[in-house]
Short mmCIF file of C-alpha atoms in Angstrom, two decimals:
data_model
loop_
_atom_site.label_atom_id
_atom_site.label_comp_id
_atom_site.label_asym_id
_atom_site.label_seq_id
_atom_site.Cartn_x
_atom_site.Cartn_y
_atom_site.Cartn_z
CA MET W 218 -0.69 0.05 0.00
CA ALA W 219 0.64 3.27 -1.04
CA ARG W 220 2.27 5.22 2.62
CA THR W 221 1.12 8.76 4.11
CA ASP W 222 3.71 11.69 5.22
CA GLY W 223 2.95 12.27 8.86
CA ALA W 224 0.16 11.96 11.57
CA ASP W 225 -1.89 14.51 9.15
CA GLY W 226 -2.35 10.96 6.63
CA PHE W 227 -1.61 12.96 3.48
CA ASP W 228 -0.72 10.02 1.28
CA PRO W 229 1.89 11.84 -2.08
CA ALA W 230 1.41 8.60 -3.37
CA VAL W 231 -2.87 9.66 -3.58
CA LEU W 232 -2.25 13.48 -4.78
CA GLU W 233 0.11 12.37 -7.04
CA GLU W 234 -1.88 9.19 -8.57
CA ALA W 235 -5.10 11.99 -8.37
CA VAL W 236 -3.30 14.19 -10.41
CA SER W 237 -2.42 12.28 -12.77
CA ARG W 238 -5.84 11.01 -13.26
CA THR W 239 -7.54 14.20 -13.52
CA ALA W 240 -5.40 15.74 -16.24
CA GLU W 241 -6.11 13.02 -18.55
CA ALA W 242 -9.71 12.80 -18.24
CA GLY W 243 -9.77 16.79 -18.87
CA GLN W 244 -6.53 16.80 -21.06
CA PHE W 245 -5.97 19.14 -18.74
CA SER W 246 -3.36 21.93 -20.15
CA GLY W 247 -1.29 23.95 -17.98
CA THR W 248 1.26 23.10 -14.30
CA VAL W 249 0.48 21.43 -11.10
CA ARG W 250 2.59 22.55 -8.20
CA VAL W 251 1.99 21.66 -4.62
CA THR W 252 4.66 22.23 -1.95
CA ARG W 253 5.42 21.57 1.17
CA GLY W 254 7.41 23.59 4.26
CA GLY W 255 8.13 25.87 1.43
CA GLU W 256 9.66 22.35 -0.53
CA PRO W 257 8.71 21.01 -3.55
CA LEU W 258 6.51 18.53 -2.95
CA LEU W 259 4.69 18.20 -6.65
CA THR W 260 5.63 19.47 -9.95
CA ARG W 261 3.99 18.19 -12.98
CA ALA W 262 3.31 19.95 -16.93
CA PHE W 263 1.01 18.90 -18.86
CA GLY W 264 -0.32 20.21 -22.37
CA SER W 265 0.50 22.62 -24.84
CA ALA W 266 2.04 26.59 -23.83
CA SER W 267 1.73 27.23 -27.99
CA ARG W 268 -0.39 24.83 -29.94
CA ARG W 269 0.18 26.71 -33.09
CA TRP W 270 4.40 26.28 -32.59
CA SER W 271 4.19 22.71 -31.25
CA VAL W 272 5.43 24.22 -27.71
CA PRO W 273 4.81 22.56 -24.12
CA ASN W 274 4.03 23.38 -20.85
CA THR W 275 6.90 23.45 -18.49
CA PRO W 276 6.93 24.10 -14.66
CA ASP W 277 8.53 27.15 -15.55
CA THR W 278 5.78 28.34 -18.49
CA ARG W 279 4.00 31.78 -16.88
CA PHE W 280 0.45 32.12 -16.87
CA ARG W 281 -2.22 35.21 -16.74
CA VAL W 282 -3.58 34.81 -13.64
CA ALA W 283 -6.36 35.68 -13.71
CA SER W 284 -8.25 37.49 -10.35
CA VAL W 285 -6.28 35.01 -8.10
CA ALA W 286 -4.00 38.74 -8.34
CA LYS W 287 -6.32 39.89 -6.29
CA ALA W 288 -4.61 39.11 -3.29
CA PHE W 289 -2.08 40.96 -5.20
CA THR W 290 -4.30 44.20 -4.70
CA ALA W 291 -5.51 43.26 -1.35
CA VAL W 292 -1.57 43.19 -0.31
CA ALA W 293 -0.05 46.27 -1.73
CA VAL W 294 -3.00 48.52 0.14
CA LEU W 295 -3.61 46.88 3.67
CA GLN W 296 0.25 47.27 3.72
CA LEU W 297 -0.14 51.99 2.41
CA VAL W 298 -2.80 51.00 5.79
CA GLU W 299 0.44 50.25 7.75
CA ARG W 300 2.27 52.88 7.10
CA GLY W 301 -0.47 54.93 8.23
CA ARG W 302 -0.88 56.65 4.51
CA ILE W 303 -4.50 54.87 4.05
CA ARG W 304 -6.72 53.83 6.56
CA LEU W 305 -9.41 50.92 6.74
CA ASP W 306 -12.01 52.51 6.97
CA ASP W 307 -11.48 56.05 5.19
CA ALA W 308 -14.55 56.76 2.58
CA LEU W 309 -13.13 55.15 -0.67
CA VAL W 310 -13.98 58.70 -3.06
CA ASP W 311 -11.81 60.52 -1.04
CA HIS W 312 -8.60 58.29 -2.76
CA VAL W 313 -10.32 58.16 -6.24
CA GLY W 314 -13.33 61.25 -6.76
CA GLY W 315 -11.19 62.18 -9.56
CA HIS W 316 -11.98 58.98 -11.38
CA MET W 317 -15.21 58.17 -10.26
CA PRO W 318 -16.43 61.68 -8.22
CA ARG W 319 -20.64 60.51 -7.39
CA LEU W 320 -19.40 57.06 -5.23
CA ASP W 321 -21.32 56.55 -2.55
CA PRO W 322 -19.46 58.24 0.61
CA ARG W 323 -20.45 56.03 2.45
CA VAL W 324 -18.14 53.70 0.47
CA THR W 325 -14.89 52.62 2.41
CA VAL W 326 -11.71 50.92 1.69
CA LEU W 327 -12.74 48.14 3.86
CA HIS W 328 -15.71 47.80 1.80
CA ALA W 329 -13.71 47.44 -1.46
CA LEU W 330 -11.53 45.13 -0.66
CA THR W 331 -14.43 42.89 1.22
CA MET W 332 -16.32 43.31 -1.46
CA THR W 333 -18.60 44.10 0.76
CA SER W 334 -19.73 47.53 -1.72
CA GLY W 335 -22.83 47.04 -2.46
CA ILE W 336 -21.24 49.35 -5.47
CA GLY W 337 -22.21 47.73 -9.53
CA ASP W 338 -19.36 46.14 -10.89
CA TRP W 339 -17.99 46.55 -14.38
CA PHE W 340 -19.20 43.16 -15.55
CA GLU W 341 -22.35 40.90 -13.63
CA GLU W 342 -20.52 38.54 -12.73
CA GLY W 343 -23.11 35.09 -12.06
CA GLY W 344 -25.37 36.33 -13.63
CA GLU W 345 -28.13 33.47 -15.27
CA ASN W 346 -26.90 35.22 -18.99
CA GLY W 347 -23.47 35.31 -18.69
CA GLU W 348 -21.77 34.67 -22.46
CA GLU W 349 -25.39 36.96 -23.37
CA GLU W 350 -23.87 39.80 -21.49
CA TRP W 351 -20.35 38.87 -21.94
CA ALA W 352 -21.04 39.34 -25.48
CA ALA W 353 -23.71 42.53 -25.24
CA LEU W 354 -20.45 44.60 -23.17
CA THR W 355 -17.56 43.14 -26.08
CA ALA W 356 -19.68 45.04 -28.69
CA SER W 357 -20.95 48.35 -26.90
CA HIS W 358 -17.12 47.82 -25.66
CA PRO W 359 -13.81 46.72 -27.23
CA LEU W 360 -12.38 44.67 -24.74
CA TYR W 361 -9.10 46.43 -27.12
CA LEU W 362 -9.26 49.60 -24.73
CA LEU W 363 -9.85 48.27 -21.63
CA ARG W 364 -5.54 48.95 -20.32
CA GLY W 365 -5.67 50.34 -17.64
CA ASN W 366 -7.69 50.74 -13.89
CA ALA W 367 -9.04 53.79 -15.27
CA ASP W 368 -10.45 52.59 -18.54
CA TYR W 369 -12.87 50.52 -16.57
CA VAL W 370 -14.75 53.25 -14.28
CA PRO W 371 -17.58 54.75 -17.71
CA LEU W 372 -19.00 51.21 -17.29
CA PHE W 373 -19.72 50.89 -13.74
CA ALA W 374 -19.74 54.84 -12.78
CA ASP W 375 -22.80 55.06 -13.51
CA LYS W 376 -24.64 51.67 -12.56
CA LYS W 377 -27.29 51.62 -9.98
CA PRO W 378 -26.46 50.20 -6.51
CA HIS W 379 -27.00 46.66 -5.50
CA PHE W 380 -27.79 47.45 -1.32
CA PRO W 381 -25.94 49.68 1.02
CA PRO W 382 -22.62 49.46 2.08
CA GLY W 383 -21.90 47.19 4.25
CA GLU W 384 -24.82 45.03 4.67
CA ARG W 385 -23.13 41.52 2.52
CA HIS W 386 -20.65 39.98 0.60
CA LEU W 387 -21.40 39.83 -3.14
CA TYR W 388 -18.67 39.01 -5.80
CA ASN W 389 -17.00 42.76 -6.87
CA GLY W 390 -14.07 43.79 -9.27
CA ALA W 391 -15.09 47.09 -9.47
CA GLY W 392 -14.08 47.83 -5.73
CA TYR W 393 -10.53 45.98 -6.86
CA ILE W 394 -10.32 48.48 -10.22
CA LEU W 395 -11.08 50.88 -7.41
CA LEU W 396 -7.95 50.25 -5.43
CA GLY W 397 -5.87 50.04 -7.71
CA LEU W 398 -6.55 53.53 -8.40
CA LEU W 399 -6.09 54.28 -4.52
CA LEU W 400 -2.69 53.10 -4.88
CA GLU W 401 -2.19 55.09 -7.26
CA THR W 402 -3.70 57.83 -5.94
CA VAL W 403 -1.60 57.65 -3.57
CA THR W 404 1.51 56.45 -4.71
CA GLY W 405 2.28 58.46 -7.12
CA ARG W 406 3.58 56.03 -9.95
CA SER W 407 1.54 52.86 -11.58
CA PHE W 408 -0.61 49.98 -9.93
CA GLU W 409 2.17 47.46 -12.19
CA ASP W 410 5.17 49.24 -10.75
CA THR W 411 3.84 49.08 -7.58
CA VAL W 412 2.38 46.07 -6.79
CA THR W 413 5.89 45.01 -8.77
CA ASP W 414 8.48 46.44 -5.60
CA GLU W 415 5.51 45.61 -2.45
CA VAL W 416 4.57 42.67 -3.62
CA PHE W 417 6.36 40.36 -6.59
CA THR W 418 9.92 41.08 -5.50
CA PRO W 419 9.98 40.67 -1.63
CA ALA W 420 8.13 37.40 -2.16
CA GLY W 421 10.59 36.36 -4.39
CA MET W 422 7.76 36.72 -7.68
CA ASN W 423 10.70 36.38 -9.72
CA THR W 424 9.44 35.65 -12.66
CA ALA W 425 5.75 37.40 -12.21
CA GLY W 426 4.16 40.72 -13.98
CA PHE W 427 2.11 42.55 -15.60
CA VAL W 428 2.46 40.82 -20.05
CA ALA W 429 -0.56 42.11 -22.07
CA LEU W 430 -1.63 39.85 -24.48
CA ASP W 431 -0.38 41.48 -27.13
CA GLU W 432 3.43 41.56 -26.03
CA LEU W 433 5.43 39.17 -27.02
CA GLY W 434 6.53 38.14 -23.73
CA PRO W 435 8.64 35.07 -22.91
CA GLY W 436 8.03 31.75 -21.53
CA VAL W 437 4.28 32.98 -22.04
CA ALA W 438 1.25 30.39 -22.02
CA GLU W 439 -0.94 31.59 -25.38
CA GLY W 440 -4.60 31.06 -23.67
CA TYR W 441 -7.31 28.94 -25.53
CA LEU W 442 -11.12 28.05 -25.79
CA THR W 443 -12.79 25.80 -26.65
CA ALA W 444 -14.59 26.11 -29.86
CA ALA W 445 -18.03 25.24 -30.22
CA ASP W 446 -17.58 25.54 -34.44
CA GLY W 447 -13.93 24.77 -37.02
CA PRO W 448 -11.77 24.08 -38.56
CA THR W 449 -10.30 23.04 -34.87
CA PRO W 450 -10.91 22.28 -31.26
CA TYR W 451 -9.41 25.30 -29.80
CA ARG W 452 -9.30 29.61 -31.20
CA THR W 453 -7.01 31.82 -29.23
CA ASN W 454 -8.65 34.02 -26.75
CA HIS W 455 -6.59 37.70 -27.60
CA TYR W 456 -9.90 38.45 -28.92
CA ALA W 457 -11.71 36.74 -25.89
CA THR W 458 -10.38 38.85 -23.46
CA THR W 459 -8.92 42.14 -21.80
CA PRO W 460 -5.63 42.77 -23.13
CA ARG W 461 -3.49 44.33 -19.96
CA ALA W 462 -3.84 43.06 -16.27
CA ALA W 463 -5.70 45.32 -14.17
CA ALA W 464 -5.89 45.58 -9.90
CA ASP W 465 -9.00 42.50 -10.23
CA GLY W 466 -7.07 40.80 -11.25
CA GLY W 467 -4.64 38.67 -15.07
CA SER W 468 -1.06 39.82 -14.09
CA THR W 469 1.29 37.18 -15.60
CA CYS W 470 3.73 34.42 -12.98
CA SER W 471 4.73 30.97 -12.33
CA ALA W 472 3.09 28.39 -10.30
CA ALA W 473 6.35 29.08 -8.29
CA ASP W 474 5.97 32.37 -8.30
CA LEU W 475 2.39 32.06 -6.54
CA THR W 476 3.94 29.07 -4.22
CA SER W 477 6.92 31.63 -2.87
CA PHE W 478 3.43 34.66 -2.78
CA ALA W 479 1.84 32.29 -0.06
CA ARG W 480 4.53 31.89 1.67
CA ALA W 481 5.74 35.64 1.49
CA LEU W 482 2.27 36.37 2.55
CA ARG W 483 1.96 34.15 5.47
CA HIS W 484 5.58 34.29 6.23
CA GLY W 485 5.43 38.36 7.22
CA ARG W 486 8.24 38.51 4.48
CA LEU W 487 4.78 40.98 2.88
CA LEU W 488 2.83 42.49 5.61
CA ASP W 489 4.46 43.10 9.55
CA GLU W 490 2.92 41.07 12.54
CA GLU W 491 0.00 42.15 12.98
CA THR W 492 -0.90 43.27 9.95
CA THR W 493 -0.91 40.01 8.38
CA ARG W 494 -2.90 38.42 11.11
CA LEU W 495 -5.58 41.08 9.71
CA ALA W 496 -4.74 39.24 5.66
CA LEU W 497 -5.39 35.67 6.89
CA THR W 498 -8.21 36.29 8.93
CA PRO W 499 -11.63 36.23 7.63
CA GLN W 500 -13.87 38.72 7.54
CA VAL W 501 -17.78 38.44 5.49
CA ALA W 502 -19.54 34.85 4.92
CA GLU W 503 -19.75 34.52 1.60
CA ARG W 504 -23.10 32.81 1.13
CA GLU W 505 -25.49 31.72 3.73
CA GLU W 506 -25.17 27.49 2.86
CA LYS W 507 -22.54 25.19 2.85
CA VAL W 508 -20.52 24.00 0.01
CA ARG W 509 -17.95 20.37 0.02
CA GLY W 510 -19.43 20.83 4.26
CA TYR W 511 -17.33 24.10 3.75
CA ARG W 512 -18.15 27.61 5.55
CA TRP W 513 -17.23 30.12 2.65
CA MET W 514 -15.68 33.47 4.08
CA TYR W 515 -14.13 36.17 2.71
CA GLY W 516 -10.95 38.41 3.70
CA PHE W 517 -9.00 40.42 2.27
CA GLY W 518 -8.60 39.31 -1.09
CA LEU W 519 -8.60 35.31 0.13
CA THR W 520 -11.79 32.93 0.12
CA HIS W 521 -10.85 31.59 3.72
CA LEU W 522 -12.94 27.40 4.10
CA LEU W 523 -13.88 26.42 7.71
CA ASP W 524 -14.71 23.70 8.94
CA ASP W 525 -17.25 22.57 11.34
CA GLU W 526 -15.15 24.03 13.86
CA GLY W 527 -14.81 27.63 12.17
CA ASN W 528 -10.75 26.05 11.76
CA THR W 529 -9.49 27.47 8.38
CA VAL W 530 -9.06 24.80 5.91
CA ARG W 531 -8.09 26.71 3.55
CA TRP W 532 -7.43 30.07 1.74
CA GLY W 533 -6.50 31.04 -1.72
CA HIS W 534 -8.27 32.16 -4.67
CA THR W 535 -9.70 31.20 -7.72
CA GLY W 536 -9.10 32.89 -11.51
CA GLU W 537 -10.83 32.72 -14.61
CA GLU W 538 -11.87 34.57 -17.38
CA ASP W 539 -11.08 33.27 -21.32
CA GLY W 540 -8.51 31.29 -21.96
CA VAL W 541 -7.41 31.15 -18.03
CA SER W 542 -7.99 28.94 -15.54
CA ALA W 543 -5.98 29.74 -11.89
CA ARG W 544 -6.04 28.24 -8.34
CA LEU W 545 -4.10 29.73 -5.66
CA TYR W 546 -4.26 27.88 -2.31
CA HIS W 547 -2.45 27.23 1.25
CA TYR W 548 -3.99 24.67 3.27
CA PRO W 549 -2.43 25.76 7.41
CA ARG W 550 -2.99 22.71 8.93
CA HIS W 551 -0.72 21.12 6.13
CA ASP W 552 1.81 23.54 5.54
CA MET W 553 1.10 23.09 1.55
CA ASP W 554 0.75 25.51 -1.00
CA VAL W 555 -1.09 24.52 -4.10
CA ALA W 556 -0.73 26.70 -7.59
CA VAL W 557 -2.90 24.97 -10.57
CA LEU W 558 -2.06 27.28 -13.55
CA ALA W 559 -4.38 26.08 -17.36
CA ASN W 560 -4.50 28.11 -20.32
CA VAL W 561 -7.81 26.30 -21.38
CA SER W 562 -11.15 27.52 -20.34
CA TRP W 563 -12.13 26.84 -16.82
CA SER W 564 -10.35 23.26 -16.12
CA ALA W 565 -8.08 24.24 -13.44
CA GLY W 566 -11.07 24.01 -10.88
CA ASP W 567 -11.21 20.12 -11.29
CA MET W 568 -7.18 19.81 -11.00
CA GLY W 569 -7.74 22.31 -7.93
CA TRP W 570 -10.52 19.48 -6.14
CA ALA W 571 -8.78 16.57 -6.85
CA VAL W 572 -5.54 18.23 -5.25
CA HIS W 573 -8.02 18.69 -1.99
CA ASP W 574 -9.25 16.10 -1.53
CA ALA W 575 -5.87 14.41 -1.79
CA ILE W 576 -4.95 16.45 0.61
CA VAL W 577 -7.70 16.87 2.84
CA GLY W 578 -9.75 13.36 2.16
CA THR W 579 -12.54 13.67 0.84
#
C-alpha cells in the first residue's frame, strides 16, 4: 500500500495519482505545483503552451492568473494602511474622487477589499445569462480599449448600487479597480510598478509581471477557448478577454511565483505581524449555505474555507477568464501550498478539487 507522510494522514502517492488521473480525464493543459514547508512536493506540467508552434508547457511556464491577482492588490493596499498613509475606514471617494466623484461616500476602503460595497460591477458575474451579457458588453465596449484601471470606470460609474455599503458580500471586481486607482493616487506611481516593487520583489516572485496579450513575453502560455465550431477544436483568447492586467486581476505568474507569494504572505515578508494576522482573517460570509461541507468566507483578496469548528481548512483564490484558469490555495494544517495554472478556459477547477481531496481527504 502507498505510504502516508506524517500524522495528518496525507499520502503523497494519492496526490500523484489524483493529478495524473485528472489531467488525463480532462485533457488538462497547464502546470500543478504543490509544496510543503516551502519544499516542492509535486511539480507537473501538461499540454501545450503554444498549440500553434507545438511548444509544451513546463513547470516554469508563465500564465495569466485572472482574479488570483486580487490578493496582490489587497496586500499592496494593506501595506499603505500599515504605513499610516490610508485607513480601512477611509471613504474610498476621498482617494478616487477624481475618477468617480459620485461614488457613495459611505463606501470605505474596507468595503472594497471585502467586496461588501454594494456598488455595480464593470461586469456582473454570476448572472443567469452570462455569455449573452458578456457578448453585449464586448460589442458596445471593445476589450482592446481596456488597458488600465481608469478605462474600466465608465463601465460601472453610473450603475445603481445593489445594496447599502456593508450589508453583505457580493463578488465585485469594480471595487478592486478603484483600489488600484487608490494605489496610484496615494503612491504617485503606476499600479504595475507598485505591485512589482512592493509585492512581487519581496515575495521572491522572480518571473511575475504584467504581460499584455499583444506583447511577446518570454515563456508565457497562450490562452485557449474550446470552440463551438470551426476547423480546429481551440481558438486563442486574443479577442475574448482584456489585453492587459488591472487591479482586479490578470497579472502573469509561474506556479512557483504563486507558491512563493503564499509563503511570503503568511511568514511576514510582505506585512508586519499584526497586519499579516488581519490579512489572513476571514471577514464576511460569501454565502449562507455550506458548499462541499465548508463555510465559505471572504477576507482581503482571499476566500477562506472553514470546517464545523471554525478552523480554516484552506485559504486562497480562484481565477477565471476566457483562456485562463487558475487556483492558489494554502492548507494551514498541512503547511502546503497549491498552484494550478491552466491555459484553457475553466480547466483548473477539477484539478484544484482533485488536489484538495488528496490533501484533506474526500
